[in-house]
């Protein structure tokens, strides 16, 4: 039996969405008096997120606590491309259905967003001379649109996705630092990954939520302690962490964290954890920085 299969795929989202849309319509738009928005690191989930009512509730509550941003800039684990590149800034850019084996309805989902040309210009202006942001026709991948469809279900906030041009923590921290000023303009900066992502090492029992691998717990505890201390030097050495290499056989789902930390006012300040726990045997730890 497929552990991802449900009798009515996405039924939890169908039950969640009306209330989420109502709450989103009642949120207060960001103003300069609110001060800088936080920067987020979120564990994003693939389409099975739409079958997890508890996780969606926590994502929705997180966005309910924030003023509605003027725009969103998101870096996803699923777009590694150098040089640094931005998705299309046009309204209603297409989605990338970069997953396989799920119910057909997930490939028909849409997430229409407004024109993001103003954000594209601001992002370009933050980058050093000689390192322009390249433009593409690419749409939003599931590391962006799946969580945003839950957090901002009205689709009324301009969204741009930025490629991750490197996995080097120092360089990603520097990119985040360049984006820091956007937070004071009402832009929500998001690094989207997954706190553990050892998919090749998950058993059927783990995928079904009946067991959690030791390497998930080990790596998650290590990361939580380092983040609580604001210990960048330890986080830089994530490849030596307990639970490795099983927690991250490849690095792309962990390293968006460094964009988030770079965008913080103080990258070495303790973070605020907003979501913890596991799904499919993986840590879904998510956090924000001031």
GROMACS .gro file of C-alpha atoms in nm:
model
  290
    1UNK     CA    1   0.000   0.000   0.000
    2UNK     CA    2   0.129   0.344  -0.089
    3UNK     CA    3   0.186   0.531   0.241
    4UNK     CA    4   0.101   0.858   0.065
    5UNK     CA    5  -0.230   0.730  -0.072
    6UNK     CA    6  -0.552   0.861   0.083
    7UNK     CA    7  -0.913   0.793   0.000
    8UNK     CA    8  -0.964   1.158  -0.090
    9UNK     CA    9  -0.629   1.322  -0.168
   10UNK     CA   10  -0.617   1.679  -0.044
   11UNK     CA   11  -0.940   1.646   0.157
   12UNK     CA   12  -0.769   1.804   0.458
   13UNK     CA   13  -0.681   2.106   0.242
   14UNK     CA   14  -1.039   2.133   0.120
   15UNK     CA   15  -1.156   2.149   0.483
   16UNK     CA   16  -0.879   2.390   0.581
   17UNK     CA   17  -0.893   2.636   0.290
   18UNK     CA   18  -1.225   2.821   0.353
   19UNK     CA   19  -1.125   2.920   0.706
   20UNK     CA   20  -0.773   3.004   0.594
   21UNK     CA   21  -0.903   3.233   0.322
   22UNK     CA   22  -1.135   3.405   0.567
   23UNK     CA   23  -0.853   3.463   0.816
   24UNK     CA   24  -0.620   3.584   0.541
   25UNK     CA   25  -0.879   3.838   0.425
   26UNK     CA   26  -0.890   3.980   0.777
   27UNK     CA   27  -0.515   4.019   0.825
   28UNK     CA   28  -0.359   4.362   0.861
   29UNK     CA   29  -0.132   4.469   0.572
   30UNK     CA   30   0.228   4.550   0.662
   31UNK     CA   31   0.312   4.917   0.718
   32UNK     CA   32   0.649   5.078   0.800
   33UNK     CA   33   0.527   5.124   1.157
   34UNK     CA   34   0.538   4.744   1.194
   35UNK     CA   35   0.915   4.747   1.151
   36UNK     CA   36   1.108   4.482   0.957
   37UNK     CA   37   0.933   4.156   0.886
   38UNK     CA   38   1.112   3.846   1.016
   39UNK     CA   39   1.293   3.613   0.779
   40UNK     CA   40   1.172   3.253   0.776
   41UNK     CA   41   1.315   2.907   0.727
   42UNK     CA   42   1.040   2.657   0.664
   43UNK     CA   43   1.027   2.286   0.605
   44UNK     CA   44   0.799   2.290   0.306
   45UNK     CA   45   0.654   1.951   0.228
   46UNK     CA   46   0.539   1.807  -0.102
   47UNK     CA   47   0.168   1.753  -0.190
   48UNK     CA   48   0.110   1.522   0.114
   49UNK     CA   49   0.125   1.846   0.314
   50UNK     CA   50  -0.229   1.901   0.185
   51UNK     CA   51  -0.333   1.585   0.373
   52UNK     CA   52  -0.181   1.697   0.706
   53UNK     CA   53  -0.438   1.915   0.884
   54UNK     CA   54  -0.219   1.974   1.189
   55UNK     CA   55   0.078   2.096   0.984
   56UNK     CA   56  -0.140   2.323   0.771
   57UNK     CA   57  -0.298   2.466   1.085
   58UNK     CA   58   0.043   2.553   1.226
   59UNK     CA   59   0.161   2.709   0.899
   60UNK     CA   60  -0.159   2.911   0.878
   61UNK     CA   61  -0.134   3.027   1.239
   62UNK     CA   62   0.226   3.137   1.173
   63UNK     CA   63   0.124   3.360   0.885
   64UNK     CA   64  -0.179   3.486   1.082
   65UNK     CA   65   0.063   3.626   1.341
   66UNK     CA   66   0.246   3.833   1.078
   67UNK     CA   67   0.126   4.142   0.894
   68UNK     CA   68   0.048   4.057   0.533
   69UNK     CA   69   0.373   4.128   0.346
   70UNK     CA   70   0.393   4.360   0.049
   71UNK     CA   71   0.585   4.087  -0.138
   72UNK     CA   72   0.756   3.752  -0.081
   73UNK     CA   73   1.103   3.645  -0.192
   74UNK     CA   74   1.165   3.274  -0.150
   75UNK     CA   75   1.471   3.054  -0.202
   76UNK     CA   76   1.382   2.687  -0.247
   77UNK     CA   77   1.588   2.371  -0.220
   78UNK     CA   78   1.447   2.271  -0.558
   79UNK     CA   79   1.614   2.537  -0.767
   80UNK     CA   80   1.991   2.527  -0.761
   81UNK     CA   81   2.120   2.741  -1.046
   82UNK     CA   82   2.416   2.971  -1.098
   83UNK     CA   83   2.438   3.254  -1.167
   84UNK     CA   84   2.171   3.380  -0.931
   85UNK     CA   85   1.842   3.391  -1.121
   86UNK     CA   86   1.485   3.507  -1.055
   87UNK     CA   87   1.161   3.354  -1.171
   88UNK     CA   88   0.936   3.546  -1.407
   89UNK     CA   89   0.798   3.865  -1.248
   90UNK     CA   90   0.479   3.855  -1.454
   91UNK     CA   91   0.143   3.803  -1.289
   92UNK     CA   92   0.006   3.450  -1.280
   93UNK     CA   93   0.338   3.282  -1.350
   94UNK     CA   94   0.306   2.907  -1.401
   95UNK     CA   95   0.378   2.648  -1.136
   96UNK     CA   96   0.642   2.377  -1.159
   97UNK     CA   97   0.502   2.037  -1.063
   98UNK     CA   98   0.841   1.896  -0.974
   99UNK     CA   99   0.723   1.580  -0.799
  100UNK     CA  100   0.595   1.241  -0.904
  101UNK     CA  101   0.366   0.963  -0.794
  102UNK     CA  102   0.094   1.170  -0.632
  103UNK     CA  103  -0.277   1.213  -0.703
  104UNK     CA  104  -0.374   1.382  -1.027
  105UNK     CA  105  -0.548   1.672  -0.852
  106UNK     CA  106  -0.214   1.800  -0.721
  107UNK     CA  107  -0.095   1.852  -1.080
  108UNK     CA  108  -0.399   2.069  -1.150
  109UNK     CA  109  -0.358   2.301  -0.853
  110UNK     CA  110  -0.294   2.667  -0.929
  111UNK     CA  111  -0.154   2.961  -0.734
  112UNK     CA  112  -0.201   3.285  -0.929
  113UNK     CA  113  -0.004   3.578  -0.786
  114UNK     CA  114   0.023   3.949  -0.882
  115UNK     CA  115   0.296   4.111  -1.089
  116UNK     CA  116   0.627   4.115  -0.898
  117UNK     CA  117   0.826   4.352  -1.122
  118UNK     CA  118   0.881   4.603  -0.840
  119UNK     CA  119   1.027   4.330  -0.620
  120UNK     CA  120   1.250   4.206  -0.902
  121UNK     CA  121   1.392   4.556  -0.941
  122UNK     CA  122   1.457   4.588  -0.567
  123UNK     CA  123   1.627   4.249  -0.548
  124UNK     CA  124   1.850   4.344  -0.841
  125UNK     CA  125   1.941   4.669  -0.666
  126UNK     CA  126   2.057   4.486  -0.352
  127UNK     CA  127   2.314   4.276  -0.536
  128UNK     CA  128   2.676   4.381  -0.585
  129UNK     CA  129   2.783   4.547  -0.909
  130UNK     CA  130   2.887   4.282  -1.156
  131UNK     CA  131   2.659   4.017  -1.000
  132UNK     CA  132   2.321   4.089  -1.156
  133UNK     CA  133   2.012   3.880  -1.094
  134UNK     CA  134   1.935   3.701  -1.418
  135UNK     CA  135   1.572   3.672  -1.526
  136UNK     CA  136   1.405   3.354  -1.645
  137UNK     CA  137   1.064   3.231  -1.755
  138UNK     CA  138   1.063   2.970  -1.481
  139UNK     CA  139   0.763   2.938  -1.249
  140UNK     CA  140   0.737   2.859  -0.879
  141UNK     CA  141   0.838   2.508  -0.774
  142UNK     CA  142   0.670   2.307  -0.501
  143UNK     CA  143   0.917   2.432  -0.238
  144UNK     CA  144   0.752   2.771  -0.291
  145UNK     CA  145   0.391   2.727  -0.396
  146UNK     CA  146   0.291   2.437  -0.171
  147UNK     CA  147   0.358   2.615   0.162
  148UNK     CA  148   0.253   2.957   0.026
  149UNK     CA  149  -0.081   2.816  -0.087
  150UNK     CA  150  -0.141   2.727   0.278
  151UNK     CA  151   0.006   3.043   0.434
  152UNK     CA  152  -0.124   3.299   0.183
  153UNK     CA  153  -0.424   3.124   0.023
  154UNK     CA  154  -0.565   3.438  -0.140
  155UNK     CA  155  -0.265   3.455  -0.374
  156UNK     CA  156  -0.276   3.833  -0.338
  157UNK     CA  157   0.092   3.888  -0.250
  158UNK     CA  158   0.354   3.923  -0.528
  159UNK     CA  159   0.599   3.631  -0.515
  160UNK     CA  160   0.942   3.584  -0.664
  161UNK     CA  161   1.161   3.279  -0.632
  162UNK     CA  162   1.537   3.320  -0.637
  163UNK     CA  163   1.772   3.041  -0.736
  164UNK     CA  164   2.028   2.905  -0.494
  165UNK     CA  165   2.358   2.954  -0.679
  166UNK     CA  166   2.578   2.773  -0.427
  167UNK     CA  167   2.565   2.540  -0.127
  168UNK     CA  168   2.849   2.723   0.048
  169UNK     CA  169   2.720   2.856   0.384
  170UNK     CA  170   2.937   3.169   0.377
  171UNK     CA  171   2.819   3.269   0.031
  172UNK     CA  172   2.455   3.200   0.115
  173UNK     CA  173   2.489   3.402   0.435
  174UNK     CA  174   2.624   3.690   0.228
  175UNK     CA  175   2.330   3.666  -0.013
  176UNK     CA  176   2.092   3.678   0.283
  177UNK     CA  177   2.272   3.983   0.419
  178UNK     CA  178   2.215   4.162   0.088
  179UNK     CA  179   1.843   4.089   0.119
  180UNK     CA  180   1.818   4.210   0.479
  181UNK     CA  181   1.715   4.564   0.387
  182UNK     CA  182   1.410   4.431   0.201
  183UNK     CA  183   1.257   4.323   0.530
  184UNK     CA  184   1.222   4.690   0.628
  185UNK     CA  185   1.021   4.743   0.309
  186UNK     CA  186   0.763   4.478   0.390
  187UNK     CA  187   0.923   4.191   0.197
  188UNK     CA  188   0.904   3.848   0.357
  189UNK     CA  189   1.231   3.662   0.291
  190UNK     CA  190   1.198   3.283   0.310
  191UNK     CA  191   1.445   2.996   0.287
  192UNK     CA  192   1.248   2.681   0.204
  193UNK     CA  193   1.398   2.339   0.269
  194UNK     CA  194   1.347   2.054   0.516
  195UNK     CA  195   1.531   2.016   0.847
  196UNK     CA  196   1.603   1.653   0.762
  197UNK     CA  197   1.561   1.502   0.417
  198UNK     CA  198   1.698   1.150   0.410
  199UNK     CA  199   1.435   1.017   0.172
  200UNK     CA  200   1.647   0.726   0.042
  201UNK     CA  201   1.672   0.587   0.396
  202UNK     CA  202   1.304   0.594   0.492
  203UNK     CA  203   1.117   0.269   0.542
  204UNK     CA  204   0.749   0.220   0.465
  205UNK     CA  205   0.678   0.239   0.839
  206UNK     CA  206   0.856   0.574   0.862
  207UNK     CA  207   0.670   0.714   0.563
  208UNK     CA  208   0.345   0.604   0.725
  209UNK     CA  209   0.433   0.787   1.046
  210UNK     CA  210   0.472   0.470   1.253
  211UNK     CA  211   0.843   0.512   1.320
  212UNK     CA  212   1.099   0.793   1.328
  213UNK     CA  213   1.461   0.718   1.235
  214UNK     CA  214   1.725   0.786   1.496
  215UNK     CA  215   1.918   1.003   1.253
  216UNK     CA  216   1.624   1.245   1.230
  217UNK     CA  217   1.613   1.289   1.606
  218UNK     CA  218   1.991   1.318   1.634
  219UNK     CA  219   2.029   1.579   1.362
  220UNK     CA  220   1.722   1.775   1.470
  221UNK     CA  221   1.843   1.796   1.830
  222UNK     CA  222   2.189   1.906   1.714
  223UNK     CA  223   2.041   2.177   1.490
  224UNK     CA  224   1.797   2.298   1.756
  225UNK     CA  225   2.076   2.339   2.012
  226UNK     CA  226   2.301   2.526   1.768
  227UNK     CA  227   2.017   2.753   1.655
  228UNK     CA  228   1.920   2.827   2.015
  229UNK     CA  229   2.279   2.938   2.078
  230UNK     CA  230   2.311   3.129   1.751
  231UNK     CA  231   2.615   2.913   1.684
  232UNK     CA  232   2.696   2.971   1.318
  233UNK     CA  233   3.033   2.796   1.335
  234UNK     CA  234   2.866   2.473   1.446
  235UNK     CA  235   2.595   2.505   1.182
  236UNK     CA  236   2.860   2.553   0.915
  237UNK     CA  237   2.990   2.206   1.003
  238UNK     CA  238   2.654   2.038   0.941
  239UNK     CA  239   2.818   1.764   0.736
  240UNK     CA  240   2.984   1.644   1.059
  241UNK     CA  241   2.662   1.656   1.265
  242UNK     CA  242   2.504   1.357   1.441
  243UNK     CA  243   2.274   1.171   1.204
  244UNK     CA  244   2.478   1.253   0.897
  245UNK     CA  245   2.494   1.165   0.615
  246UNK     CA  246   2.151   1.003   0.651
  247UNK     CA  247   1.974   1.323   0.756
  248UNK     CA  248   2.101   1.504   0.445
  249UNK     CA  249   2.257   1.276   0.182
  250UNK     CA  250   2.265   1.596  -0.027
  251UNK     CA  251   2.275   1.946   0.121
  252UNK     CA  252   2.014   2.142  -0.073
  253UNK     CA  253   1.732   2.111   0.184
  254UNK     CA  254   1.945   2.233   0.475
  255UNK     CA  255   2.146   2.518   0.327
  256UNK     CA  256   1.854   2.759   0.251
  257UNK     CA  257   1.876   2.810   0.627
  258UNK     CA  258   2.187   3.022   0.572
  259UNK     CA  259   2.000   3.266   0.347
  260UNK     CA  260   1.749   3.310   0.630
  261UNK     CA  261   2.020   3.357   0.893
  262UNK     CA  262   2.205   3.601   0.669
  263UNK     CA  263   1.891   3.813   0.639
  264UNK     CA  264   1.866   3.837   1.019
  265UNK     CA  265   1.953   4.162   1.196
  266UNK     CA  266   2.199   3.954   1.397
  267UNK     CA  267   2.276   3.616   1.232
  268UNK     CA  268   2.418   3.490   1.562
  269UNK     CA  269   2.108   3.565   1.769
  270UNK     CA  270   1.888   3.275   1.887
  271UNK     CA  271   1.602   3.190   1.652
  272UNK     CA  272   1.233   3.147   1.728
  273UNK     CA  273   1.110   2.797   1.645
  274UNK     CA  274   0.755   2.803   1.511
  275UNK     CA  275   0.695   2.442   1.404
  276UNK     CA  276   0.856   2.122   1.527
  277UNK     CA  277   0.776   1.752   1.517
  278UNK     CA  278   0.802   1.511   1.227
  279UNK     CA  279   0.623   1.397   0.914
  280UNK     CA  280   0.718   1.090   0.709
  281UNK     CA  281   1.001   1.033   0.960
  282UNK     CA  282   1.155   1.372   0.877
  283UNK     CA  283   1.196   1.680   1.097
  284UNK     CA  284   0.971   1.964   0.988
  285UNK     CA  285   1.139   2.217   1.221
  286UNK     CA  286   1.067   2.569   1.097
  287UNK     CA  287   1.175   2.901   1.243
  288UNK     CA  288   1.197   3.277   1.212
  289UNK     CA  289   1.467   3.534   1.282
  290UNK     CA  290   1.434   3.901   1.372
   0.00000   0.00000   0.00000
